[in-house]
Tab-separated table of C-alpha atoms and ligand atoms in Angstrom:
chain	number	residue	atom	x	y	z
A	1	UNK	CA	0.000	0.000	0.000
A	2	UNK	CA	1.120	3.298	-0.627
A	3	UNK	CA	2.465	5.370	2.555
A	4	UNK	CA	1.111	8.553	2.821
A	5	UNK	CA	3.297	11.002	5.571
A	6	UNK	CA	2.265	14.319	6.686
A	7	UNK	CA	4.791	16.308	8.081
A	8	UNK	CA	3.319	19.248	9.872
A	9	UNK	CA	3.869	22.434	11.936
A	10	UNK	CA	7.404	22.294	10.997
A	11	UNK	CA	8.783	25.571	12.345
A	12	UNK	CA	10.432	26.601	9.343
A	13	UNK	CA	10.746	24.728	5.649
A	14	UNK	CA	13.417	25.202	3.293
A	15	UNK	CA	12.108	24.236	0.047
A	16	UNK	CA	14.576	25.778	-2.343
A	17	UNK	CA	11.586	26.279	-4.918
A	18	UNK	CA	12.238	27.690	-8.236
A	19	UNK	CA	15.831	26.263	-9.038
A	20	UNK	CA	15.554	23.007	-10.698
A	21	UNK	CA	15.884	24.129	-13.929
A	22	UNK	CA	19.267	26.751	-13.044
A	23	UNK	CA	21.190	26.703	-10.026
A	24	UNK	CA	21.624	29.544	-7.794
A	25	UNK	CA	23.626	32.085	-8.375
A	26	UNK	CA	25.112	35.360	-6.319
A	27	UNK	CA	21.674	37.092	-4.365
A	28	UNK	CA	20.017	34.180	-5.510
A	29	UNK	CA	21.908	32.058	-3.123
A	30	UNK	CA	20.336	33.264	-0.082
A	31	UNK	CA	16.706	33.278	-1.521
A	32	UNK	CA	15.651	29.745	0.334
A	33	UNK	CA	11.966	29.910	-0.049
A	34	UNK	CA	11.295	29.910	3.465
A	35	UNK	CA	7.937	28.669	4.623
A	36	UNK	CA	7.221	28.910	8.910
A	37	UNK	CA	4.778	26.584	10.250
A	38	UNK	CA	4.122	24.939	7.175
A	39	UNK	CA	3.485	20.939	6.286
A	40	UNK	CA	4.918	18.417	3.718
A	41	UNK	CA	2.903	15.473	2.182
A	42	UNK	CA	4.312	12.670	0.541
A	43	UNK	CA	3.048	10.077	-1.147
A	44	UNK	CA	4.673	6.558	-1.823
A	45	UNK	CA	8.432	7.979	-3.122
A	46	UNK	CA	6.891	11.182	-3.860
A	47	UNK	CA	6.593	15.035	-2.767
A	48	UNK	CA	2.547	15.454	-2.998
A	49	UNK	CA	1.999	19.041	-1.302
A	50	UNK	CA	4.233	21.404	0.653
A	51	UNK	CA	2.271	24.406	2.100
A	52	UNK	CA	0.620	26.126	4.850
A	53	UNK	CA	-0.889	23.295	8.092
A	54	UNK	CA	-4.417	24.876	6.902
A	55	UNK	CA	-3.584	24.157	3.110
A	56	UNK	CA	-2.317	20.721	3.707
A	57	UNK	CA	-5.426	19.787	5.796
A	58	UNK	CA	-7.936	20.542	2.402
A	59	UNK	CA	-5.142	18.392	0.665
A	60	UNK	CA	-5.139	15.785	2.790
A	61	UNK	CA	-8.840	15.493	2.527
A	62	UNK	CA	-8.769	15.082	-1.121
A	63	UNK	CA	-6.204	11.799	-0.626
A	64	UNK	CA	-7.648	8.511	0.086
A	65	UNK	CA	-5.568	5.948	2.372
A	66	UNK	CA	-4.063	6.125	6.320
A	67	UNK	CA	-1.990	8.997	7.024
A	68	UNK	CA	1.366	8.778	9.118
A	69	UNK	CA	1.488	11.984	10.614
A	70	UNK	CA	5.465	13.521	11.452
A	71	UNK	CA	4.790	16.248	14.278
A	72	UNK	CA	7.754	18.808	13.337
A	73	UNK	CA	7.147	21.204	15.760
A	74	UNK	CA	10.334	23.274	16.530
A	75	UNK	CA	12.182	21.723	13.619
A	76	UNK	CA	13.895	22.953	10.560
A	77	UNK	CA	12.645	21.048	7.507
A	78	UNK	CA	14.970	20.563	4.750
A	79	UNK	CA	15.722	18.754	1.272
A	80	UNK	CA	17.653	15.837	1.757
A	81	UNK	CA	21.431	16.700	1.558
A	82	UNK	CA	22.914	16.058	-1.118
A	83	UNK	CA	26.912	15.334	-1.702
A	84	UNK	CA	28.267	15.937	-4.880
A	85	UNK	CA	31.735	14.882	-4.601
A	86	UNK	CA	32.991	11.567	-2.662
A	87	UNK	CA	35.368	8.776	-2.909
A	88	UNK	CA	33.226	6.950	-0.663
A	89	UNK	CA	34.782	3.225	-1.938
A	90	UNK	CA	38.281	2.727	-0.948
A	91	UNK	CA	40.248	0.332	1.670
A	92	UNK	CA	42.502	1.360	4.180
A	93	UNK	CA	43.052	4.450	5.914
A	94	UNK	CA	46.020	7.458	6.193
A	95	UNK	CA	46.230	8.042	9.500
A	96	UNK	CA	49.688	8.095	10.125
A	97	UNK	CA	50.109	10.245	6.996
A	98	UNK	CA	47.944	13.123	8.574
A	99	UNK	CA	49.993	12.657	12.084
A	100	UNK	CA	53.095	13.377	8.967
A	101	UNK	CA	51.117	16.457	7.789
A	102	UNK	CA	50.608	17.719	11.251
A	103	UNK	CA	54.379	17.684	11.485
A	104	UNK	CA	54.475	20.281	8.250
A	105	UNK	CA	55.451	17.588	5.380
A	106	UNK	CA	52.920	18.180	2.746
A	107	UNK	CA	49.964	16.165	1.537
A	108	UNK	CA	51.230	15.918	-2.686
A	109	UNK	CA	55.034	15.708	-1.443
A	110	UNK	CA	53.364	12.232	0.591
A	111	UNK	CA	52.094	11.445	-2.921
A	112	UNK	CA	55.048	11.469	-4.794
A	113	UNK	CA	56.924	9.562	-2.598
A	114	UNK	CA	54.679	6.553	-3.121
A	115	UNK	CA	51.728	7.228	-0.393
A	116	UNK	CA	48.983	9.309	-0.268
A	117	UNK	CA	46.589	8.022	-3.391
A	118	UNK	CA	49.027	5.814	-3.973
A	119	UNK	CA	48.775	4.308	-0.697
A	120	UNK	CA	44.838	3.905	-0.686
A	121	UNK	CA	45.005	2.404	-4.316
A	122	UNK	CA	47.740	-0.463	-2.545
A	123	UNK	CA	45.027	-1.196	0.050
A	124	UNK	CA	42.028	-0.906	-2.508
A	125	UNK	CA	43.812	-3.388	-4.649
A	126	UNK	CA	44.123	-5.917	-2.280
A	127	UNK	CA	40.159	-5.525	-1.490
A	128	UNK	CA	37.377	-7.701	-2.653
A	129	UNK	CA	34.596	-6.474	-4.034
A	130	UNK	CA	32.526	-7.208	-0.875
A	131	UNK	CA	35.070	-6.167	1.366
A	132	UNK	CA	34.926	-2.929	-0.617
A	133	UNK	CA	30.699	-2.580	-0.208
A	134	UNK	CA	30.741	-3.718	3.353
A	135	UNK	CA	33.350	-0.891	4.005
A	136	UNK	CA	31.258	1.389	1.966
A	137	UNK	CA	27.736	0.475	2.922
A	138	UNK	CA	29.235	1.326	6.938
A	139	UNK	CA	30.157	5.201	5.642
A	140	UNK	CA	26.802	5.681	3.916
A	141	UNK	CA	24.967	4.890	6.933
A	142	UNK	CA	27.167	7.545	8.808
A	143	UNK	CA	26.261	9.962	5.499
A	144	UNK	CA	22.394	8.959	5.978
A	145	UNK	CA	22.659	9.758	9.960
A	146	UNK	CA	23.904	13.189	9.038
A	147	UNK	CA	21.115	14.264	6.617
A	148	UNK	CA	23.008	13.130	3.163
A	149	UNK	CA	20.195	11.122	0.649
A	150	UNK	CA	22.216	10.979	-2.306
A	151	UNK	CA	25.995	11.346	-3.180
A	152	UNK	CA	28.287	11.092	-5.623
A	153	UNK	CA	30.554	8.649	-5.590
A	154	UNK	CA	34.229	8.230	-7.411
A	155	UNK	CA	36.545	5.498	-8.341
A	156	UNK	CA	40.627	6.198	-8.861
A	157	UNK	CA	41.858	3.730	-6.078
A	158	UNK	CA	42.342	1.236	-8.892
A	159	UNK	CA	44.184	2.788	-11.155
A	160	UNK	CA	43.992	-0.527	-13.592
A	161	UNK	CA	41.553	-1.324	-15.845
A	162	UNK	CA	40.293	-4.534	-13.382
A	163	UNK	CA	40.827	-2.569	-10.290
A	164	UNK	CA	38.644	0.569	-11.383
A	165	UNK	CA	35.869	-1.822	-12.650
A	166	UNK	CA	35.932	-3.525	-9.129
A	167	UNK	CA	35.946	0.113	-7.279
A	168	UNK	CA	32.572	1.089	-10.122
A	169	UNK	CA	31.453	-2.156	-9.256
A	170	UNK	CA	30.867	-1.366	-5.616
A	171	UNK	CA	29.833	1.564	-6.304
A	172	UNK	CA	26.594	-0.119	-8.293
A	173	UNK	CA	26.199	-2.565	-5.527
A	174	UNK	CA	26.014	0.164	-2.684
A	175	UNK	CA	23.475	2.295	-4.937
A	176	UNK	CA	20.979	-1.261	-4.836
A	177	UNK	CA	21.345	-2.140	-1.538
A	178	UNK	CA	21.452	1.012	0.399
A	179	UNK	CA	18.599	4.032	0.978
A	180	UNK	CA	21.172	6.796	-0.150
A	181	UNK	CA	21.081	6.878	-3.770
A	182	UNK	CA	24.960	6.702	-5.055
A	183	UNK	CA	25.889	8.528	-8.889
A	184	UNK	CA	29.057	6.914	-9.971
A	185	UNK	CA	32.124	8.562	-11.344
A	186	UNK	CA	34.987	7.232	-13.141
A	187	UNK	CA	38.023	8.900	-12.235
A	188	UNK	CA	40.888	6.419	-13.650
A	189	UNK	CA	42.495	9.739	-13.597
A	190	UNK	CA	43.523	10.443	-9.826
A	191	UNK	CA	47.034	9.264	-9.847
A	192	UNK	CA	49.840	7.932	-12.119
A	193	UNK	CA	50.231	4.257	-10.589
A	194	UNK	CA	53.778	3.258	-10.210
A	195	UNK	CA	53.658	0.798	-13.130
A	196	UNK	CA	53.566	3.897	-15.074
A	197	UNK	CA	56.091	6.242	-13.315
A	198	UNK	CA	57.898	8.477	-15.618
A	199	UNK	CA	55.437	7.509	-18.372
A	200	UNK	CA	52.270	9.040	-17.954
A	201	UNK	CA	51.226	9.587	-21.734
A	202	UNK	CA	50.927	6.066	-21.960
A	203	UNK	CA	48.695	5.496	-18.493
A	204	UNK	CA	46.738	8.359	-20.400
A	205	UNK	CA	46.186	5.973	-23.198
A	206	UNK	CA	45.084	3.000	-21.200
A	207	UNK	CA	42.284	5.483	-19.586
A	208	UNK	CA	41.522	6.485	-22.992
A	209	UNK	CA	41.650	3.186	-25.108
A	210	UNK	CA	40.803	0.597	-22.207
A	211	UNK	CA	39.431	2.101	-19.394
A	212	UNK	CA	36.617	4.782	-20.857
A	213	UNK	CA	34.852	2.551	-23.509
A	214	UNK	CA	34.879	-0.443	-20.945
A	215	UNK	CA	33.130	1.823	-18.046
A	216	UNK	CA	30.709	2.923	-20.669
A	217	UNK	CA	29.853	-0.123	-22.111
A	218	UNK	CA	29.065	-1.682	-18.982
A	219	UNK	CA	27.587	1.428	-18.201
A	220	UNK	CA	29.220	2.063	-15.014
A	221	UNK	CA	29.829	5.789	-14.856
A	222	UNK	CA	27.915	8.788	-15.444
A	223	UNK	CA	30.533	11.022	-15.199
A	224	UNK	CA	34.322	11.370	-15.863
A	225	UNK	CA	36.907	13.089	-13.546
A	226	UNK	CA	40.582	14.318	-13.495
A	227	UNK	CA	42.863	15.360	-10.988
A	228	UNK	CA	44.078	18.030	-12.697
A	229	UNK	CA	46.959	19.231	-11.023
A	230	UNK	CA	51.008	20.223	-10.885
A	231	UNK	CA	52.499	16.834	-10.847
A	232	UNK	CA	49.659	14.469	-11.640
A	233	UNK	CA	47.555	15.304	-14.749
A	234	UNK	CA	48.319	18.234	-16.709
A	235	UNK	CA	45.923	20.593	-18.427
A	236	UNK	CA	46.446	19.028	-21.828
A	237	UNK	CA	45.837	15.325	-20.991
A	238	UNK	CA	43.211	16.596	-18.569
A	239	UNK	CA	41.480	17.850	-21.786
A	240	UNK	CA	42.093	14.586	-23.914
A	241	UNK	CA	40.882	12.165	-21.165
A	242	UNK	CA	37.665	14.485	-20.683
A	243	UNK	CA	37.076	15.150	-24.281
A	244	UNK	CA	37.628	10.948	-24.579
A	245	UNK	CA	34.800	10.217	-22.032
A	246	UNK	CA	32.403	13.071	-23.395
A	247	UNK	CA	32.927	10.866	-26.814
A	248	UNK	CA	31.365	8.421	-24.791
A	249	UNK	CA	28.591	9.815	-23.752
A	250	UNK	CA	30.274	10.696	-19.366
A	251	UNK	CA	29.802	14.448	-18.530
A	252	UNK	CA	33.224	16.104	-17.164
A	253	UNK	CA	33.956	16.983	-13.583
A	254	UNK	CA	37.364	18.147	-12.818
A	255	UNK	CA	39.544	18.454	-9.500
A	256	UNK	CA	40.859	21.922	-10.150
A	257	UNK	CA	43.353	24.336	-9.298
A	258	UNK	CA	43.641	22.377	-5.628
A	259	UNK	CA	47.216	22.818	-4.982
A	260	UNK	CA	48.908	24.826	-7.715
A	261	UNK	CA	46.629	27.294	-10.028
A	262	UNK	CA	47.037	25.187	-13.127
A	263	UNK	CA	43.936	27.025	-15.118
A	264	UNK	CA	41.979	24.065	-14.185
A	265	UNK	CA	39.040	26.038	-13.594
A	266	UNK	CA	39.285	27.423	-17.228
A	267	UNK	CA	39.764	23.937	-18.467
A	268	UNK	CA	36.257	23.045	-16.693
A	269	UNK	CA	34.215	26.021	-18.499
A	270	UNK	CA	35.966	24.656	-22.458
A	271	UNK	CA	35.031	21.145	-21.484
A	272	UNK	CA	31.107	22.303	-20.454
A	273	UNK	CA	32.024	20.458	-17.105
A	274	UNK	CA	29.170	20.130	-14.769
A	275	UNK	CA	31.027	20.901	-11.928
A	276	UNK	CA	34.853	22.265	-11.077
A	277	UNK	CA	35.429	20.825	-7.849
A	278	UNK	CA	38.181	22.223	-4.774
A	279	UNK	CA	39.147	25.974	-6.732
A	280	UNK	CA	41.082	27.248	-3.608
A	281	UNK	CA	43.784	28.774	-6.033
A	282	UNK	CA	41.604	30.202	-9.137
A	283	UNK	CA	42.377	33.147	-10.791
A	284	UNK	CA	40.527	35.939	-11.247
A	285	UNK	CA	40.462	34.956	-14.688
A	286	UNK	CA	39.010	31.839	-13.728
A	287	UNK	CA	36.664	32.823	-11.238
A	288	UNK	CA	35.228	34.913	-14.024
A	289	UNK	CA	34.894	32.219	-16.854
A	290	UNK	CA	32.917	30.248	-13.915
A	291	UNK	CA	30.694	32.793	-13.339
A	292	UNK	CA	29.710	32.645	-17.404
A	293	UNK	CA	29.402	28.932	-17.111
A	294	UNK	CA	27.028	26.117	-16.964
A	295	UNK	CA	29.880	24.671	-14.370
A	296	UNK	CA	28.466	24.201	-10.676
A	297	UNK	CA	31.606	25.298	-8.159
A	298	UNK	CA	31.916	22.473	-5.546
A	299	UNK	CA	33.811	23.779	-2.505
A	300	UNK	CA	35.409	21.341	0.278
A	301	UNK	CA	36.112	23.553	2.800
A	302	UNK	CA	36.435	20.390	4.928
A	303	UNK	CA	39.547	19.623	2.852
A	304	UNK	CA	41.201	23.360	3.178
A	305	UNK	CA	40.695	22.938	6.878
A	306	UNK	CA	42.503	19.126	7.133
A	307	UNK	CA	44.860	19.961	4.959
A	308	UNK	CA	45.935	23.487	6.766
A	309	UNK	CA	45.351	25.601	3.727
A	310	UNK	CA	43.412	28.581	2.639
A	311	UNK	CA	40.110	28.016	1.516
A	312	UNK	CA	38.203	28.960	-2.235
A	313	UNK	CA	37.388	32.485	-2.275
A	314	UNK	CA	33.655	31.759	-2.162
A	315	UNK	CA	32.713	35.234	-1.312
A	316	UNK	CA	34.481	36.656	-4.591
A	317	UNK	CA	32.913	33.866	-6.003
A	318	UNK	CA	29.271	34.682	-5.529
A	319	UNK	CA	29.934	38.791	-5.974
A	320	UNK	CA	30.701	37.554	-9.099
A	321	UNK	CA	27.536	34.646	-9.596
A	322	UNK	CA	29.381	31.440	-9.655
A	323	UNK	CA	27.072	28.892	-8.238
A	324	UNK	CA	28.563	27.024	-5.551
A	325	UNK	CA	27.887	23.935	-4.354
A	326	UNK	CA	29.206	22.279	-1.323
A	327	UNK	CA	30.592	18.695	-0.701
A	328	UNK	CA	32.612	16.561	1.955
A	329	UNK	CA	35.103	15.045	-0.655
A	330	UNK	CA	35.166	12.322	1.815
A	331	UNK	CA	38.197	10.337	1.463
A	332	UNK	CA	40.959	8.402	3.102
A	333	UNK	CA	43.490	11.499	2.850
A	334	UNK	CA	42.196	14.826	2.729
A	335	UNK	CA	39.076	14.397	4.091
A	336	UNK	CA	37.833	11.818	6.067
A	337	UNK	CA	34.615	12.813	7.214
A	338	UNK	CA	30.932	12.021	6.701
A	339	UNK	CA	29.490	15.236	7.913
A	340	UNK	CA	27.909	17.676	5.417
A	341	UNK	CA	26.737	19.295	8.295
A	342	UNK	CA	30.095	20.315	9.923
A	343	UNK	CA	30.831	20.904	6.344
A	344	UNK	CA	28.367	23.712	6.012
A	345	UNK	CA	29.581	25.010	9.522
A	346	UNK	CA	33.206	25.215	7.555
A	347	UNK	CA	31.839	27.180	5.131
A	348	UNK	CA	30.664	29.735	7.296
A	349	UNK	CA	33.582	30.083	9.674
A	350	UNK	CA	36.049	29.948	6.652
A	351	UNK	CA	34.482	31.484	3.916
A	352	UNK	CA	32.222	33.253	5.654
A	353	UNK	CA	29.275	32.059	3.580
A	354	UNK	CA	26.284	32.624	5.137
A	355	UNK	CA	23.676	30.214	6.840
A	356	UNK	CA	20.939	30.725	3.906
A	357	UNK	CA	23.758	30.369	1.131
A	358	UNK	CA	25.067	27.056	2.467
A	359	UNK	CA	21.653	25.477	2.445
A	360	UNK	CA	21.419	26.613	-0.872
A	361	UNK	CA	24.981	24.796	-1.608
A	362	UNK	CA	24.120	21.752	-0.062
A	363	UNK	CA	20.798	20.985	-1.670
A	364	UNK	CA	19.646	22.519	-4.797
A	365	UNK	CA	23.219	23.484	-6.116
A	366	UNK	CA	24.945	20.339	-5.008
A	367	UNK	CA	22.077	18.674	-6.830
A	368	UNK	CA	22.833	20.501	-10.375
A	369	UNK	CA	26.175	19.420	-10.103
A	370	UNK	CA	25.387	16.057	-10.198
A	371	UNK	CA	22.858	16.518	-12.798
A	372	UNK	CA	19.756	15.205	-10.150
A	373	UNK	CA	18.167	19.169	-9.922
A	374	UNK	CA	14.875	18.010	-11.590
A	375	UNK	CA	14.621	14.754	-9.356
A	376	UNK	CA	16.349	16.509	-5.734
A	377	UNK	CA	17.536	19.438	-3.925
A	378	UNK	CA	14.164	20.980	-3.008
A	379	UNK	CA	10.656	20.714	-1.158
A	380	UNK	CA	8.359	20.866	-4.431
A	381	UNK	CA	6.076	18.864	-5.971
A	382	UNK	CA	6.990	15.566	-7.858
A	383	UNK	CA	10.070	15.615	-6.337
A	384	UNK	CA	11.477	12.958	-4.617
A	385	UNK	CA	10.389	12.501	-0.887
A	386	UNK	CA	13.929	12.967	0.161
A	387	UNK	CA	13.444	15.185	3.694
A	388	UNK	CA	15.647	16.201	6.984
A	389	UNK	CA	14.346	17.048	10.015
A	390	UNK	CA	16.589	19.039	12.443
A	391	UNK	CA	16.478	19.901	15.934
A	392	UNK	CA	17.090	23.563	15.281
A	393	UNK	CA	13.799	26.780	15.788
A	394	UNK	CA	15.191	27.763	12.334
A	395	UNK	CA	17.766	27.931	9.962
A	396	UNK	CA	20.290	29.744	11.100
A	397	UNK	CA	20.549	27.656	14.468
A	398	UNK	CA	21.742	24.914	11.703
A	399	UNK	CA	25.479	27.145	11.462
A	400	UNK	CA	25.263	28.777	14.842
A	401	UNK	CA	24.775	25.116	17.509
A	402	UNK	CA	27.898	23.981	15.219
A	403	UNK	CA	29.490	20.474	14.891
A	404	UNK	CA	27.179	18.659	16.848
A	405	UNK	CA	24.459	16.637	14.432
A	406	UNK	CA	21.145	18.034	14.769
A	407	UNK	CA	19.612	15.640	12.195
A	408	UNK	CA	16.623	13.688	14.006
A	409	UNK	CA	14.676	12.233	11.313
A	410	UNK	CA	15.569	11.595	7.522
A	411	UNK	CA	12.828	10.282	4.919
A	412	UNK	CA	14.518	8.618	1.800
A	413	UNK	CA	12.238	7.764	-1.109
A	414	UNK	CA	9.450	8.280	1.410
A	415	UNK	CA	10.868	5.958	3.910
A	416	UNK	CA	11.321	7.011	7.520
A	417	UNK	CA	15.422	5.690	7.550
A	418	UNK	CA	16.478	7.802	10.884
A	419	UNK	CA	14.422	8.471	13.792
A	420	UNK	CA	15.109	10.365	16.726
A	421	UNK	CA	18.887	10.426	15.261
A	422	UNK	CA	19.243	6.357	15.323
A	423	UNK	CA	18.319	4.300	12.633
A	424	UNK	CA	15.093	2.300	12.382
A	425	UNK	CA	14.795	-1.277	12.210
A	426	UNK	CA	14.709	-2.904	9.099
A	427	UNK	CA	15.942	0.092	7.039
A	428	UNK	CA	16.912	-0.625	3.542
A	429	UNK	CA	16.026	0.325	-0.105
A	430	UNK	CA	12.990	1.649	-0.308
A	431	UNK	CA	11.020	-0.633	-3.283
A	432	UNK	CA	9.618	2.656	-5.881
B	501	IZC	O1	42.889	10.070	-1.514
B	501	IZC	O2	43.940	11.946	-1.288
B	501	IZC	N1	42.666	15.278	-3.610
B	501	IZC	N2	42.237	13.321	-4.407
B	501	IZC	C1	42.574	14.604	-4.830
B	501	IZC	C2	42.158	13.191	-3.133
B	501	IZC	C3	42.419	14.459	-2.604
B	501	IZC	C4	41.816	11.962	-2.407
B	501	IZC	C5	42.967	11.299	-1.701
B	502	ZN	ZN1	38.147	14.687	-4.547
């Protein structure tokens, strides 16, 4: 039978209306189309009414069927969170390389002498493939207890053509068995393995010959990404190994301008990219062509902070209407967290973003870079009945009580999955 869910006299809902066709940009950022003690229907996997408690009472008597009523009284009702940038499947862990970095010995000086992605792909390697979804199926649930439904999720701990399939593999596996919805990106090109030291053209041509048409063909991917960076990928095979996997039919991302300005940024806007992901040392030049672009910003502010380094210039950034979106890049090095919530609390303290603009990041943006914005990222109609309920009297309260979770109830696909800030029993895919 089909579960019908009222959620009512929610202090405040932030439905994000109005942005699944562009994503937010500049003044637009901070428009979160607030409603105060308003309700949400769902019905089966579906948004069916968002509104005034008056409004949604005529609705409801419209609807046939038992209604499971949510009391959200004093709660902040939001999309579900979406994170568009993850390496969520790897093996292993760098926690003796971080006790290195605290000691001043940088995080791509650890990757050139053999660790760092290096070390991860060693340790992914050895993995099976259900050592690999049991590993990744325990960081989704911590995603799903912090108010993430859907995230994106990256190979590049493989770095071989049977490797990288394995790593995709997982990925496919975790997006049937778990609630969060995962979208799967092939990013062969995150290191040069040690097989190929000293030769990357020709690691460039495996991706491009082997690699590519083997992820699309077993349609694996959706998306293609790069580390484009000063000692890894340059800007010219960054182009030819995006340009390859657009010729077969994966959108770009790129890792840009991270470490070194490289004019990855630049790169991202020729390409079409849908997103340019990290951007802490963009130009001005760069920051401009953005701003022109279809190409969704992704900021990790969470990464700037672990890694001790100066964060994007968001600020400039929206002045000058980039749309940003907002992600963990949860990974084994430079980021090893689950919480897009402390994330957003990042972006305020070190960007000084502002509570309404990292919503904004974290739901409707983050779900046009991903290429989800007509299925996710807001309260509206016909939507998915993705929805977080937080312990907060409103939305700023989200930023301000910071880096403890709030999150006490998450809906997936119109699934109560998190109650009272535990799971509940039985929780899996929800059957739509
Ligand atoms: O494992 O270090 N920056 N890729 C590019 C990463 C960070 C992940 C890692
Ligand atoms: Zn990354």
């Amino acid at each position: 039978m089909t579960i019908i869910t009222h959620v009512k006299s929610a202090a405040q809902i932030v439905t994000m209306k109005g942005a699944s066709y562009a994503p937010k940009k500049g003044k637009a950022m901070s428009e979160i189309g607030l409603i105060e003690n308003g309700s949400v229907v769902l019905i089966g996997d579906r948004i069916a009414f968002v509104g005034s408690d008056d409004d949604a009472a005529a609705f409801l008597e419209s609807v046939e069927g038992d209604v499971r009523i949510i009391d959200a009284s004093g709660k902040v009702v939001t999309p579900g969170l979406v994170d568009p940038h993850t390496h969520l499947v790897y093996a292993g862990s760098r926690e003796k390389e971080f006790e290195m970095r605290l000691q001043g010995i940088k995080y791509i000086d650890i990757l050139k002498q053999g660790g760092g992605i290096l070390s991860s792909t060693r340790s992914t390697r050895e993995a099976t493939l259900e050592q690999l979804v049991e590993q990744g199926y325990a960081r989704l649930d911590r995603f799903l207890q912090h108010g993430v439904t859907t995230v994106e999720a990256k190979s590049g701990y493989g770095l071989t053509v049977q490797d990288e399939i394995k790593q995709l593999e997982a990925s496919r596996k975790l997006q049937e068995i778990h609630p969060i919805d995962v979208v799967s990106t092939f990013m062969g090109a995150h290191a040069i393995p040690v097989e190929y030291k000293g030769n990357p053209d020709a690691f460039v041509n495996v991706i491009i010959e082997q690699m590519i048409p083997l992820v699309a063909e077993k349609k694996l991917a959706e998306f293609c990404d790069v580390f484009c960076e000063e000692g890894v990928f340059t800007v010219e095979q960054s182009r030819k190994i995006l340009e390859a996997g657009k010729a077969f039919g994966l959108k770009a991302k790129i890792h840009a301008d991270e470490i070194v300005q490289t004019g990855g940024a630049e790169l991202a806007v020729e390409v079409d990219a849908a997103s340019a992901e990290h951007l802490l040392q963009t130009s001005d030049a760069g920051i401009q062509a953005l701003a022109n672009s279809h190409t969704i910003a992704v900021l990790l502010p969470a990464t700037a902070l672990f890694l001790m380094e100066k964060p994007a210039r968001a600020r400039r950034m929206i002045e000058e209407g980039v749309a940003i979106a907002l992600s963990t890049d949860c990974n084994p090095g430079s980021s090893p967290t689950q919480s897009m919530p402390f994330v957003m609390n990042i972006a305020c303290l070190s960007m000084l973003m502002t509570p309404a603009e990292v919503l904004t990041a974290a739901t409707i943006n983050a779900a046009h870079a991903i290429d989800r914005a007509d299925q996710i990222g807001s309260i509206e109609v016909g939507k998915k009945a993705d929805l977080v309920l937080f312990h907060a009297p409103n939305y700023q309260t989200l930023q301000y009580h910071f880096a403890v979770n709030l999150v006490d109830t998450v809906i997936k696909n119109g699934k109560i999955v998190v109650e009272g800030g535990v799971f509940i029993a039985n929780r899996k895919k929800a059957s739509n």
